[in-house]
Amino acid sequence: NAGVMQNPRHLVRRRGQEARLRCSPMKGHSHVYWYRQLPEEGLKFMVYLQKENIIDESGMPKERFSAEFPKEGPSILRIQQVVRGDSAAYFCASSPPTLNIQYFGAGTRLSVL
Amino acid sequence: RKEVEQDPGPFNVPEGATVAFNCTYSNSASQSFFWYRQDCRKEPKLLMSVYSSGNEDGRFTAQLNRASQYISLLIRDSKLSDSATYLCVVFPSSGSARQLTFGSGTQLTVLP
């Protein structure tokens, strides 16, 4: 049973480009969460999704950031027109519907030049 | 006030030592509590859940005091491999909110 899969592991973008981060949850998990960890800081919640629905996006920046979890395929976190302050580790987690425990992927480290 | 507060450390202890970490949380209605560990540049990994009755997993003991809104983690006979950042994590109380709230972590280095 594969764990939470994230790709790419490392992503380099220039200012103004778009970044797309992918996350495939563990088998049997229908809930996906995205967290961001800025350098030397703790993890901060961004968004919680179920298939085809955004349940809670209270942690998402109001502009440039969007997330989806389509019926087929991985969850995508999209950052448009990246800026240097977007450089961070982005972690995806998943959980089954009935448990509070979340399991994390290895993360995507975004570097904005 | 932060929702989850931890002593950032660092804690530098010799192998075999016993070390304790503390954490406080602000939302008295919080539902579930966890300790995760995070190795440098890696993802957080669940170490253990924390229950009011206290629970033990090998060398690790976790305690929860709901009245004081206080969580602790005790590591006995520490090993070099225990070196990591330990994250106190709280799960919300109700409604559709399911995000974990992380403390900023306590850094532990076990020295040979």
Coordinates of C-alpha atoms in Angstrom, one line a residue:
Chain A
N1 CA 0.0 0.0 0.0
A2 CA 1.8 3.0 -1.3
G3 CA 1.9 6.1 1.0
V4 CA 0.9 9.6 0.0
M5 CA 2.7 10.4 -3.2
Q6 CA 3.8 13.9 -4.1
N7 CA 5.6 15.1 -7.2
P8 CA 7.7 16.7 -8.1
R9 CA 10.0 16.5 -5.1
H10 CA 11.8 19.6 -6.1
L11 CA 10.5 22.4 -8.3
V12 CA 12.4 25.5 -9.4
R13 CA 10.5 28.4 -10.9
R14 CA 11.4 31.9 -11.9
R15 CA 9.3 34.8 -10.6
G16 CA 6.1 35.1 -12.6
Q17 CA 5.9 31.5 -13.7
E18 CA 3.3 29.0 -12.6
A19 CA 3.9 26.1 -10.2
R20 CA 1.8 22.9 -10.2
L21 CA 2.2 20.5 -7.3
R22 CA 0.6 17.1 -7.4
C23 CA -0.6 14.8 -4.6
S24 CA -2.0 11.3 -4.8
P25 CA -3.5 10.2 -1.4
M26 CA -3.1 6.8 0.1
K27 CA -5.4 4.1 -1.2
G28 CA -8.7 4.3 0.4
H29 CA -8.3 7.9 1.6
S30 CA -10.8 10.4 0.3
H31 CA -9.6 13.4 2.3
V32 CA -6.6 15.5 1.1
Y33 CA -5.0 18.4 2.9
W34 CA -2.3 20.8 1.8
Y35 CA 0.2 22.4 4.3
R36 CA 3.0 24.9 3.7
Q37 CA 6.2 25.1 5.7
L38 CA 8.2 28.2 5.3
P39 CA 11.9 28.0 6.1
E40 CA 12.5 27.7 9.8
E41 CA 8.8 27.8 10.5
G42 CA 6.1 25.3 11.5
L43 CA 3.5 23.8 9.1
K44 CA 0.5 25.9 8.3
F45 CA -2.8 24.5 7.0
M46 CA -3.8 25.7 3.6
V47 CA -6.7 23.8 2.2
Y48 CA -8.8 20.6 2.8
L49 CA -10.5 18.8 -0.1
Q50 CA -12.6 15.8 -0.8
K51 CA -13.2 14.5 -4.3
E52 CA -14.5 17.4 -6.5
N53 CA -15.1 19.6 -3.4
I54 CA -13.1 22.2 -1.5
I55 CA -14.3 21.8 2.1
D56 CA -12.1 24.4 3.8
E57 CA -9.7 26.8 2.2
S58 CA -9.4 29.2 5.1
G59 CA -5.6 28.9 5.0
M60 CA -5.1 29.7 1.4
P61 CA -3.8 33.1 0.3
K62 CA -6.5 35.0 -1.4
E63 CA -4.7 35.5 -4.6
R64 CA -2.7 33.3 -7.0
F65 CA -3.3 30.0 -5.1
S66 CA -5.9 27.4 -6.0
A67 CA -6.4 23.8 -5.3
E68 CA -8.5 21.0 -6.8
F69 CA -9.1 17.3 -6.3
P70 CA -10.8 16.0 -9.4
K71 CA -12.9 12.9 -9.7
E72 CA -10.0 11.2 -11.4
G73 CA -6.4 11.9 -10.8
P74 CA -4.3 13.6 -8.2
S75 CA -5.0 16.7 -6.1
I76 CA -3.3 19.7 -7.6
L77 CA -2.1 22.8 -5.8
R78 CA -1.5 25.6 -8.3
I79 CA 0.4 28.8 -7.7
Q80 CA 0.2 31.4 -10.4
Q81 CA 2.8 34.2 -10.9
V82 CA 5.1 32.8 -8.2
V83 CA 7.1 35.2 -6.1
R84 CA 10.2 34.6 -3.9
G85 CA 8.1 34.5 -0.8
D86 CA 6.3 31.3 -2.2
S87 CA 9.6 29.4 -1.7
A88 CA 8.7 26.7 0.8
A89 CA 8.1 23.0 1.4
Y90 CA 4.5 22.1 0.4
F91 CA 3.2 19.0 2.1
C92 CA 0.1 17.0 1.2
A93 CA -1.6 14.7 3.7
S94 CA -4.5 12.3 3.4
S95 CA -6.8 10.6 5.8
P96 CA -9.7 8.1 5.6
P97 CA -13.2 9.6 6.3
T98 CA -13.5 8.2 9.8
L99 CA -10.1 8.9 11.3
N100 CA -8.5 12.1 12.5
I101 CA -5.0 10.9 11.7
Q102 CA -3.3 12.3 8.7
Y103 CA -0.4 10.8 6.8
F104 CA 2.0 13.0 5.0
G105 CA 3.7 12.8 1.7
A106 CA 7.4 13.6 1.3
G107 CA 6.6 17.1 0.1
T108 CA 7.5 19.4 -2.8
R109 CA 10.2 21.9 -2.2
L110 CA 9.5 25.0 -4.3
S111 CA 12.3 27.4 -5.0
V112 CA 11.5 30.6 -6.7
L113 CA 14.5 32.3 -8.3
Chain B
R1 CA -1.3 33.8 21.7
K2 CA -0.4 30.9 19.4
E3 CA -2.9 28.1 19.2
V4 CA -0.2 25.5 20.0
E5 CA 2.9 26.5 21.9
Q6 CA 6.1 24.5 22.4
D7 CA 9.5 25.2 23.8
P8 CA 11.6 25.4 20.7
G9 CA 14.7 24.1 22.4
P10 CA 17.2 23.0 21.2
F11 CA 17.5 20.1 23.7
N12 CA 21.0 18.5 23.5
V13 CA 21.1 15.3 25.6
P14 CA 23.5 12.4 25.9
E15 CA 22.5 8.9 24.8
G16 CA 20.5 7.1 27.4
A17 CA 19.1 10.3 28.9
T18 CA 15.5 10.9 29.6
V19 CA 14.0 14.0 28.1
A20 CA 10.6 15.6 28.3
F21 CA 8.8 18.0 26.0
N22 CA 5.8 20.1 26.9
C23 CA 3.1 21.7 24.9
T24 CA 0.1 23.9 25.6
Y25 CA -2.9 24.6 23.4
S26 CA -5.5 27.4 23.5
N27 CA -8.7 25.8 22.2
S28 CA -10.3 24.0 25.2
A29 CA -12.7 22.2 22.8
S30 CA -9.9 20.6 20.8
Q31 CA -10.7 17.0 20.1
S32 CA -7.6 15.0 19.4
F33 CA -3.9 15.3 20.1
F34 CA -0.8 13.9 18.5
W35 CA 3.0 14.0 18.6
Y36 CA 4.7 13.9 15.2
R37 CA 8.4 13.9 14.5
Q38 CA 10.1 15.6 11.6
D39 CA 13.6 14.9 10.5
C40 CA 15.5 17.6 8.7
R41 CA 14.0 18.4 5.3
K42 CA 11.6 15.4 5.6
E43 CA 7.9 15.1 6.1
P44 CA 6.2 14.9 9.5
K45 CA 5.6 11.3 10.7
L46 CA 3.1 10.3 13.3
L47 CA 4.8 9.3 16.5
M48 CA 1.8 8.7 18.7
S49 CA -1.7 9.8 19.5
V50 CA -2.2 11.3 23.0
Y51 CA -5.0 10.2 25.2
S52 CA -6.3 11.6 28.5
S53 CA -5.4 8.3 30.3
G54 CA -1.8 8.6 29.1
N55 CA -0.3 6.1 26.7
E56 CA 3.0 4.5 26.2
D57 CA 4.7 3.1 23.2
G58 CA 8.1 1.5 24.0
R59 CA 10.4 4.3 25.2
F60 CA 7.8 7.0 24.5
T61 CA 5.1 8.1 26.9
A62 CA 2.5 10.8 26.2
Q63 CA 0.2 12.5 28.6
L64 CA -2.7 14.9 28.2
N65 CA -4.2 17.2 30.8
R66 CA -7.4 18.6 29.4
A67 CA -8.0 20.8 32.5
S68 CA -4.6 22.5 32.0
Q69 CA -4.6 22.2 28.2
Y70 CA -1.2 20.7 28.5
I71 CA 0.4 17.8 26.5
S72 CA 3.7 16.1 27.2
L73 CA 6.0 13.6 25.7
L74 CA 8.6 11.7 27.6
I75 CA 11.5 9.8 25.9
R76 CA 13.4 7.4 28.0
D77 CA 16.8 5.9 27.2
S78 CA 17.2 8.2 24.2
K79 CA 19.0 7.0 21.1
L80 CA 21.0 8.8 18.5
S81 CA 18.1 8.1 16.1
D82 CA 15.7 10.1 18.2
S83 CA 17.4 13.3 17.0
A84 CA 14.6 15.2 15.2
T85 CA 12.1 18.0 15.7
Y86 CA 9.1 16.9 17.7
L87 CA 5.8 18.5 16.8
C88 CA 2.9 18.9 19.1
V89 CA -0.3 18.7 17.0
V90 CA -3.9 19.5 17.8
F91 CA -7.1 18.5 15.9
P92 CA -10.0 20.9 15.9
S93 CA -13.2 20.5 17.9
S94 CA -16.1 20.3 15.6
G95 CA -17.7 21.2 12.3
S96 CA -16.1 20.8 8.9
A97 CA -12.7 21.9 10.1
R98 CA -10.3 19.0 10.0
Q99 CA -7.0 20.7 9.7
L100 CA -4.2 19.9 12.1
T101 CA -2.7 22.8 14.0
F102 CA 1.0 22.3 14.5
G103 CA 3.3 23.8 17.2
S104 CA 6.5 25.1 15.8
G105 CA 8.4 22.1 17.1
T106 CA 11.0 21.2 19.7
Q107 CA 14.4 20.3 18.4
L108 CA 16.2 17.4 20.0
T109 CA 19.8 16.3 19.4
V110 CA 21.0 13.2 21.1
L111 CA 24.8 13.2 21.5
P112 CA 27.0 10.1 21.6

